[in-house]
mmCIF file of C-alpha atoms in Angstrom:
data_model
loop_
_atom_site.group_PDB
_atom_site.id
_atom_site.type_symbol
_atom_site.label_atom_id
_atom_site.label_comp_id
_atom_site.label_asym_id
_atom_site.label_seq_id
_atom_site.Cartn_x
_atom_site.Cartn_y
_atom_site.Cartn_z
ATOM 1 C CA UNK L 1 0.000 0.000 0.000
ATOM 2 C CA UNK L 2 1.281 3.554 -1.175
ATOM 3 C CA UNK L 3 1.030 6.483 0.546
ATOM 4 C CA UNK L 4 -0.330 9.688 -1.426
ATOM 5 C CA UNK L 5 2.611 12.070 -2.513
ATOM 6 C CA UNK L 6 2.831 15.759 -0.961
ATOM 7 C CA UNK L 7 4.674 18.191 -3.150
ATOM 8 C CA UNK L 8 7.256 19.383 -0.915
ATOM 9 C CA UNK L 9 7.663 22.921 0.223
ATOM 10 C CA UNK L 10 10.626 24.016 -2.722
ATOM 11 C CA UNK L 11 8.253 22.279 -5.387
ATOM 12 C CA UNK L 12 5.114 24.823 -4.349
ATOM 13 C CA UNK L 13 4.641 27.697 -6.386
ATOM 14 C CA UNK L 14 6.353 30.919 -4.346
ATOM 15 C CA UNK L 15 3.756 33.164 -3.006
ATOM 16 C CA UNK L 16 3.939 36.771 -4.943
ATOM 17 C CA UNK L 17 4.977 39.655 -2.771
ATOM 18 C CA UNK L 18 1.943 41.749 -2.131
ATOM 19 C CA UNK L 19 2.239 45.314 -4.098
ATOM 20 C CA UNK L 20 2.529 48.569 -1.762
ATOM 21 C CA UNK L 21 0.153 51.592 -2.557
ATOM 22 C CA UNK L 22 2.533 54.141 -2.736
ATOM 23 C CA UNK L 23 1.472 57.703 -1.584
ATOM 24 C CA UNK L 24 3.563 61.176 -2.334
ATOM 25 C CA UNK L 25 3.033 64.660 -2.719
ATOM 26 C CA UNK L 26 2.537 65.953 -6.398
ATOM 27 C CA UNK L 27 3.284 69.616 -5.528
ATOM 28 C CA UNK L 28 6.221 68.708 -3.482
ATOM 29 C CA UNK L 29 7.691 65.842 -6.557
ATOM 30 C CA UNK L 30 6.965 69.405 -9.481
ATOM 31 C CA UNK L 31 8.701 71.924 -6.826
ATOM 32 C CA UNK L 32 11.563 69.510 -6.140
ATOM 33 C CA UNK L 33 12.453 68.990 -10.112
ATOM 34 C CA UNK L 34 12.024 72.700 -10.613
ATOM 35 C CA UNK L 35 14.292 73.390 -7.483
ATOM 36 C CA UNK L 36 16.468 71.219 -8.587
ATOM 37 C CA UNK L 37 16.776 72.259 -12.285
ATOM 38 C CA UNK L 38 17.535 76.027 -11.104
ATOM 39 C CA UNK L 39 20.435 75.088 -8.369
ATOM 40 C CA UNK L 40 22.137 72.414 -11.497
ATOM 41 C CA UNK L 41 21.612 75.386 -14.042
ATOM 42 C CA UNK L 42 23.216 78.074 -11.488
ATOM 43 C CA UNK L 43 25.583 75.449 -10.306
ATOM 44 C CA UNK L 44 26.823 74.507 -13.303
ATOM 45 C CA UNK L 45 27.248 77.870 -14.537
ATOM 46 C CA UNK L 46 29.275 79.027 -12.032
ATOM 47 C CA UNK L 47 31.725 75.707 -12.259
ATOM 48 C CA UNK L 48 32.338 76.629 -16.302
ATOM 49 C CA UNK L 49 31.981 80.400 -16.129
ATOM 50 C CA UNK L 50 33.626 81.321 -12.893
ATOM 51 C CA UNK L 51 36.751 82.547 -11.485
ATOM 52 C CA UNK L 52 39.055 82.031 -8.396
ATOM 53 C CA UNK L 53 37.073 79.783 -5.789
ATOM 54 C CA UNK L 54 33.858 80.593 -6.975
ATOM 55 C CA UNK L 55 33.929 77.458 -9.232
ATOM 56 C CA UNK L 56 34.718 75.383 -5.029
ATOM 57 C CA UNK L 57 31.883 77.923 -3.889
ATOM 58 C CA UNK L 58 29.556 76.235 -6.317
ATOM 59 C CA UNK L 59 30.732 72.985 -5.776
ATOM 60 C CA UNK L 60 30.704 72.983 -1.992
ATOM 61 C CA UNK L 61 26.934 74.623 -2.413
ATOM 62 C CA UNK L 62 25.664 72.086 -4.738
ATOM 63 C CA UNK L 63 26.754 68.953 -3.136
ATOM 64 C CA UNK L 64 25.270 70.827 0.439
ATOM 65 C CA UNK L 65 21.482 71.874 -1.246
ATOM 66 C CA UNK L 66 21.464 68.800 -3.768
ATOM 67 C CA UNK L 67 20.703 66.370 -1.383
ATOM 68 C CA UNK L 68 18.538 68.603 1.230
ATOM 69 C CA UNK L 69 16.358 69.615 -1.813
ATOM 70 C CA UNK L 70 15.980 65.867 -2.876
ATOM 71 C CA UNK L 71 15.324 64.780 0.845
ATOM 72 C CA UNK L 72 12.239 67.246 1.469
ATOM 73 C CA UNK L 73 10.858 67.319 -1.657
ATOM 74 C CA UNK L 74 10.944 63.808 -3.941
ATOM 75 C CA UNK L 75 12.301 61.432 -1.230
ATOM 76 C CA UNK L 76 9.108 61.823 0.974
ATOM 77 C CA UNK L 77 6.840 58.615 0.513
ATOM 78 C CA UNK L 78 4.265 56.413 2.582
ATOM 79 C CA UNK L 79 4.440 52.437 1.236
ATOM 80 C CA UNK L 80 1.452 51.032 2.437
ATOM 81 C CA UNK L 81 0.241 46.954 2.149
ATOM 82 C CA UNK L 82 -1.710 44.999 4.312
ATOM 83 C CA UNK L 83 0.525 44.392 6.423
ATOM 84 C CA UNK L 84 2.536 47.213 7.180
ATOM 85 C CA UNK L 85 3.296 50.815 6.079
ATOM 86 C CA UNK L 86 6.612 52.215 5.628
ATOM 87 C CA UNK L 87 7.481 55.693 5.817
ATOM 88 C CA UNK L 88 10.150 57.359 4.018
ATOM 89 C CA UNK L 89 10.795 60.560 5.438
ATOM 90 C CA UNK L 90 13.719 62.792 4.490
ATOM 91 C CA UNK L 91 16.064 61.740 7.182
ATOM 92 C CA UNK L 92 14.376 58.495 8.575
ATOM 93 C CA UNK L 93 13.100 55.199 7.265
ATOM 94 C CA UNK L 94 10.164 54.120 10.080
ATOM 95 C CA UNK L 95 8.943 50.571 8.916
ATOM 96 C CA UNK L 96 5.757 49.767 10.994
ATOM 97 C CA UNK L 97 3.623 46.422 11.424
ATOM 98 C CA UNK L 98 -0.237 47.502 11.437
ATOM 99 C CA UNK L 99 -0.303 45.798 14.892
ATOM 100 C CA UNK L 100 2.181 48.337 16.130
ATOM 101 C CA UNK L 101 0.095 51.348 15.166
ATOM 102 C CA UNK L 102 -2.330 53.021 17.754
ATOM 103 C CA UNK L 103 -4.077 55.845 15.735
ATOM 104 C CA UNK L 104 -3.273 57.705 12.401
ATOM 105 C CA UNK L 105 -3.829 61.869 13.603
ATOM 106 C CA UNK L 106 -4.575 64.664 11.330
ATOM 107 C CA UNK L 107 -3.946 67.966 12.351
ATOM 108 C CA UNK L 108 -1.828 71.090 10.878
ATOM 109 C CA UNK L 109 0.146 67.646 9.924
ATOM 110 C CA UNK L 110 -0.953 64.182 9.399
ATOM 111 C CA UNK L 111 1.281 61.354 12.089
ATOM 112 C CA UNK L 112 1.085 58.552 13.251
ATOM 113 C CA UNK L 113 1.011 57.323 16.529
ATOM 114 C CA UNK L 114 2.722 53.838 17.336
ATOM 115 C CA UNK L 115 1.525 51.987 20.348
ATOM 116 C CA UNK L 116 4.800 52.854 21.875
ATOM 117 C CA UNK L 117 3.618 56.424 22.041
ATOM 118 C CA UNK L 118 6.506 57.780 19.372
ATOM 119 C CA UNK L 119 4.812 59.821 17.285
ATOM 120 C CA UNK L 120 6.181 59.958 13.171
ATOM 121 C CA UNK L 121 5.028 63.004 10.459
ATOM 122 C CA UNK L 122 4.011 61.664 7.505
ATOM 123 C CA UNK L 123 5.714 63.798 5.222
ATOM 124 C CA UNK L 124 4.693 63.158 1.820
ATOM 125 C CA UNK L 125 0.812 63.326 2.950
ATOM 126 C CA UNK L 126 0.886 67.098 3.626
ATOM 127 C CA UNK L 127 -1.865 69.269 4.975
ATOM 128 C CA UNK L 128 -3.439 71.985 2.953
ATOM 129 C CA UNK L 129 -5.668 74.529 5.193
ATOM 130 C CA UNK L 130 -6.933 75.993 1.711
ATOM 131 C CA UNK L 131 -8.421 72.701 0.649
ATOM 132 C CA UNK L 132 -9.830 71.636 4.056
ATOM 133 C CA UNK L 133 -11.542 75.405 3.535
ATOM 134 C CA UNK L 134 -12.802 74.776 0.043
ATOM 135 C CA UNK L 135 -13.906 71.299 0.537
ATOM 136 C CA UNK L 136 -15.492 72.407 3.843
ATOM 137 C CA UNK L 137 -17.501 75.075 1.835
ATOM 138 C CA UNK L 138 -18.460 72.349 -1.179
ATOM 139 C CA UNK L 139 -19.784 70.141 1.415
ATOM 140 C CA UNK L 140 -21.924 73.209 3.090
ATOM 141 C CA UNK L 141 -23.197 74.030 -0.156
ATOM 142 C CA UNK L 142 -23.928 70.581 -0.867
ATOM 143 C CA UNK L 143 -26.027 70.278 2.150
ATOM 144 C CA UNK L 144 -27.830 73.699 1.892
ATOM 145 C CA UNK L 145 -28.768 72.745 -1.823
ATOM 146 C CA UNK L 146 -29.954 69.653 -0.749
ATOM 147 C CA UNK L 147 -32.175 71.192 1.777
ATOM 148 C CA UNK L 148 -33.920 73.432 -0.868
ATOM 149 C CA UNK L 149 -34.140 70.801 -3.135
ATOM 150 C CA UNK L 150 -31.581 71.246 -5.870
ATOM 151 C CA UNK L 151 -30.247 68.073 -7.274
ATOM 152 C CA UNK L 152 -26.702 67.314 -8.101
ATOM 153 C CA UNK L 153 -27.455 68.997 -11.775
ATOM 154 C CA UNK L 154 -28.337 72.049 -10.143
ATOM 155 C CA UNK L 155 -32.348 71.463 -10.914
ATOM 156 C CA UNK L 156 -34.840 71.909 -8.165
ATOM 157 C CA UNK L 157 -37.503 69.034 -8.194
ATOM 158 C CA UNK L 158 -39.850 71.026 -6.157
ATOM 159 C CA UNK L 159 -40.546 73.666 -8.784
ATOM 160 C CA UNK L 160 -42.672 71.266 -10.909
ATOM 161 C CA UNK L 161 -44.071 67.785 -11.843
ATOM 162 C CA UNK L 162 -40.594 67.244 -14.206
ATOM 163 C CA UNK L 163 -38.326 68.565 -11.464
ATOM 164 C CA UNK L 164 -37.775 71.571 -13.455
ATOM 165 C CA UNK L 165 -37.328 75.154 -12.079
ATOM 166 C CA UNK L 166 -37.936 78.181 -14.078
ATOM 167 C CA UNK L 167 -38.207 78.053 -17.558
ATOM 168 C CA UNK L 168 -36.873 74.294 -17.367
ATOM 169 C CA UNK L 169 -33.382 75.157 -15.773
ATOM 170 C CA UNK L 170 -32.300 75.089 -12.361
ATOM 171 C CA UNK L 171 -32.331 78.422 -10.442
ATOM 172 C CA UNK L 172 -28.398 77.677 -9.328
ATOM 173 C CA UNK L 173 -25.750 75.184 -9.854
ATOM 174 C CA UNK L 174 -24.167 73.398 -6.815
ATOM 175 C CA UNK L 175 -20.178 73.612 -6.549
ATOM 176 C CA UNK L 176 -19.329 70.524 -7.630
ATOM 177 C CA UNK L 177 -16.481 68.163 -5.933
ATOM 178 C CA UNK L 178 -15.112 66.303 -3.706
ATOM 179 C CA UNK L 179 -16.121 67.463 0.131
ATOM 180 C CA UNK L 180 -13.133 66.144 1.656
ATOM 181 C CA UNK L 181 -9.242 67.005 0.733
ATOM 182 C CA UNK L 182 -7.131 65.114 -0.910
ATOM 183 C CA UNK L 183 -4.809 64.386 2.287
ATOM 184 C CA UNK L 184 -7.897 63.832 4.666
ATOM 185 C CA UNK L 185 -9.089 61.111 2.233
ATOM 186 C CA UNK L 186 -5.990 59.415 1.982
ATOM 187 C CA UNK L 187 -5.992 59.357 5.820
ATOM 188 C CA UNK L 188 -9.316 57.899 5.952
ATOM 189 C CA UNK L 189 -8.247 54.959 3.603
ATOM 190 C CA UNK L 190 -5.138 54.617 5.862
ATOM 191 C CA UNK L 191 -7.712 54.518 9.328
ATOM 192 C CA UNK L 192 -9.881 52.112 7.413
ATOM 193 C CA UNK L 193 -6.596 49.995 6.062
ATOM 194 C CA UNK L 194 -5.644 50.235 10.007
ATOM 195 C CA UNK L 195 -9.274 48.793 10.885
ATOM 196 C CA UNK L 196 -9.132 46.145 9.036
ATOM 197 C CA UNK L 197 -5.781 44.815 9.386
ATOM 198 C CA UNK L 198 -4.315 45.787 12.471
ATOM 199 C CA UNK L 199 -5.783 42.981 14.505
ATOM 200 C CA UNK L 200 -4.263 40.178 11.387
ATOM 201 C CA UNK L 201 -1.220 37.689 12.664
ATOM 202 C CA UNK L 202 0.695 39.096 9.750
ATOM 203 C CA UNK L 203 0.830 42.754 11.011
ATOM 204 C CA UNK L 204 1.976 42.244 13.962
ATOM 205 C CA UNK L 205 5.646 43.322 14.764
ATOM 206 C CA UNK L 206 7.406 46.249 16.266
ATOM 207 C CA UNK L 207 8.231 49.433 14.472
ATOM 208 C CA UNK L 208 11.943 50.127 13.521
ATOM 209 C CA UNK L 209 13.674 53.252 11.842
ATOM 210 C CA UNK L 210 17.643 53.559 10.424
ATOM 211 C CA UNK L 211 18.786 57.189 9.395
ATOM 212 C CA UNK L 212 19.399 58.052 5.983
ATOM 213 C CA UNK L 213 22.818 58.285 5.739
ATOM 214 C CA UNK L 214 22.980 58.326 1.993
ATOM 215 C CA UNK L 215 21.226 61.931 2.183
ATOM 216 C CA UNK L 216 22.848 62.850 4.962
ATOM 217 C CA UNK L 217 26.489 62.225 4.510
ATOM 218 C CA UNK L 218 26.910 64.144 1.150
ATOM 219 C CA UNK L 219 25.164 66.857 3.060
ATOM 220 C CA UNK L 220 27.502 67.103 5.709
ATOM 221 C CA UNK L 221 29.959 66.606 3.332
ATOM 222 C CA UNK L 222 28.950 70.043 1.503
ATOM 223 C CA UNK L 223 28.687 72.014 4.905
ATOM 224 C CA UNK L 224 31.998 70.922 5.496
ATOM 225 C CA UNK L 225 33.431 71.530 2.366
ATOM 226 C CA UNK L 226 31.725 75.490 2.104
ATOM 227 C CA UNK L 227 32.644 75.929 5.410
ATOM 228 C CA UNK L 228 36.357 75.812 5.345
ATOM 229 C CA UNK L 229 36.267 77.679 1.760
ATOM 230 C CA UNK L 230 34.367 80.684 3.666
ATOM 231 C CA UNK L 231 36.951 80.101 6.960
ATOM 232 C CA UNK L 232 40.199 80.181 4.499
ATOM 233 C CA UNK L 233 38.855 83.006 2.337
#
């Protein structure tokens, strides 16, 4: 009598890694390139054109701003799978299991809180005042239109039998929209994300963070460089 064969654990199909939602700024990804464009363009002007030091002057300055323009503007991202979100700051790397997480915050910034009680910015999920204002006053409008009747196309059904107002248009024309902004959304799919999975076997863990020393060394570098050419000059 033979037993059944079990296909052993190398011969099983490997399990594809799960894909991360990735979340940056737009704004701060256009103002980085542009940044970035003007200080190589300046930069490398002064390297060909100038004279004396100012060609080390424009050295030492670019490798100091380079990498502190890159940093704040297209390093910041938030990784984000069922299982944990990683946040990639413009100094820090903070990896953290669902499990570890306590609450997501939103504020004049958006952080999160571990269960540790460390608190971490989410950089490249900025707050805009100006669109919490705007979307504040599309969903007021919203609501008062609603009240009087005024649909969505900007026709009020109580006006007649065909939901028509005067002359078969609608007396005014809702702002149309979303009601939340952009960043408080994205925060609301991270709470629900947090909901859902922070209780799982899989997020569980605790939260670790390294430095970025490959933005911070050529940095230092820089300063160190443009500070002895201003010292010896």
């Amino acid at each position: 009598m033979t037993t059944p064969d079990h296909p052993s654990p190398a011969s099983q199909p490997p399990v594809p890694p799960v894909k991360d939602r990735i979340y940056r700024s737009p704004l701060g990804l256009l103002g980085g390139v542009l940044l970035l464009a003007v200080v190589c363009w300046l930069g490398f002007d002064a390297l060909v054109k100038g004279h004396d030091r100012t060609p080390w002057l424009a050295l030492a300055g670019m490798i100091l701003v380079i990498p502190l323009v890159t940093a704040f503007t297209l390093r910041p991202a938030v990784f984000v799978n069922d299982d944990r979100l990683r946040v990639r700051n413009p100094f820090r790397v903070i990896t953290l299991p669902w499990g570890a997480v306590e609450a997501l915050r939103s504020g004049f910034t958006n952080e999160i809180v571990a269960k540790t009680g460390t608190k971490y910015q989410l950089w490249a999920i900025p707050v805009s005042l100006r669109a919490r204002k705007k979307a504040a006053r599309r969903g007021q409008r919203a609501a008062a239109d609603a009240a009087r009747g005024v649909t969505p196309g900007g026709r009020v059904g109580a006006l007649g039998p065909s939901g028509l107002g005067l002359g078969g248009f609608g007396l005014s024309g809702p702002e149309t929209g979303p009601t939340r902004a952009e960043t408080d959304r994205v925060m609301d799919d991270l709470r629900e994300l947090l909901e859902r999975s922070g209780q799982s076997e899989s997020a569980q863990g605790e939260p670790s963070a390294r430095w970025a020393y490959e933005v911070m060394a050529p940095a230092a570098a820089g300063a160190i460089l443009l500070a002895i050419l201003l010292a010896t000059g």
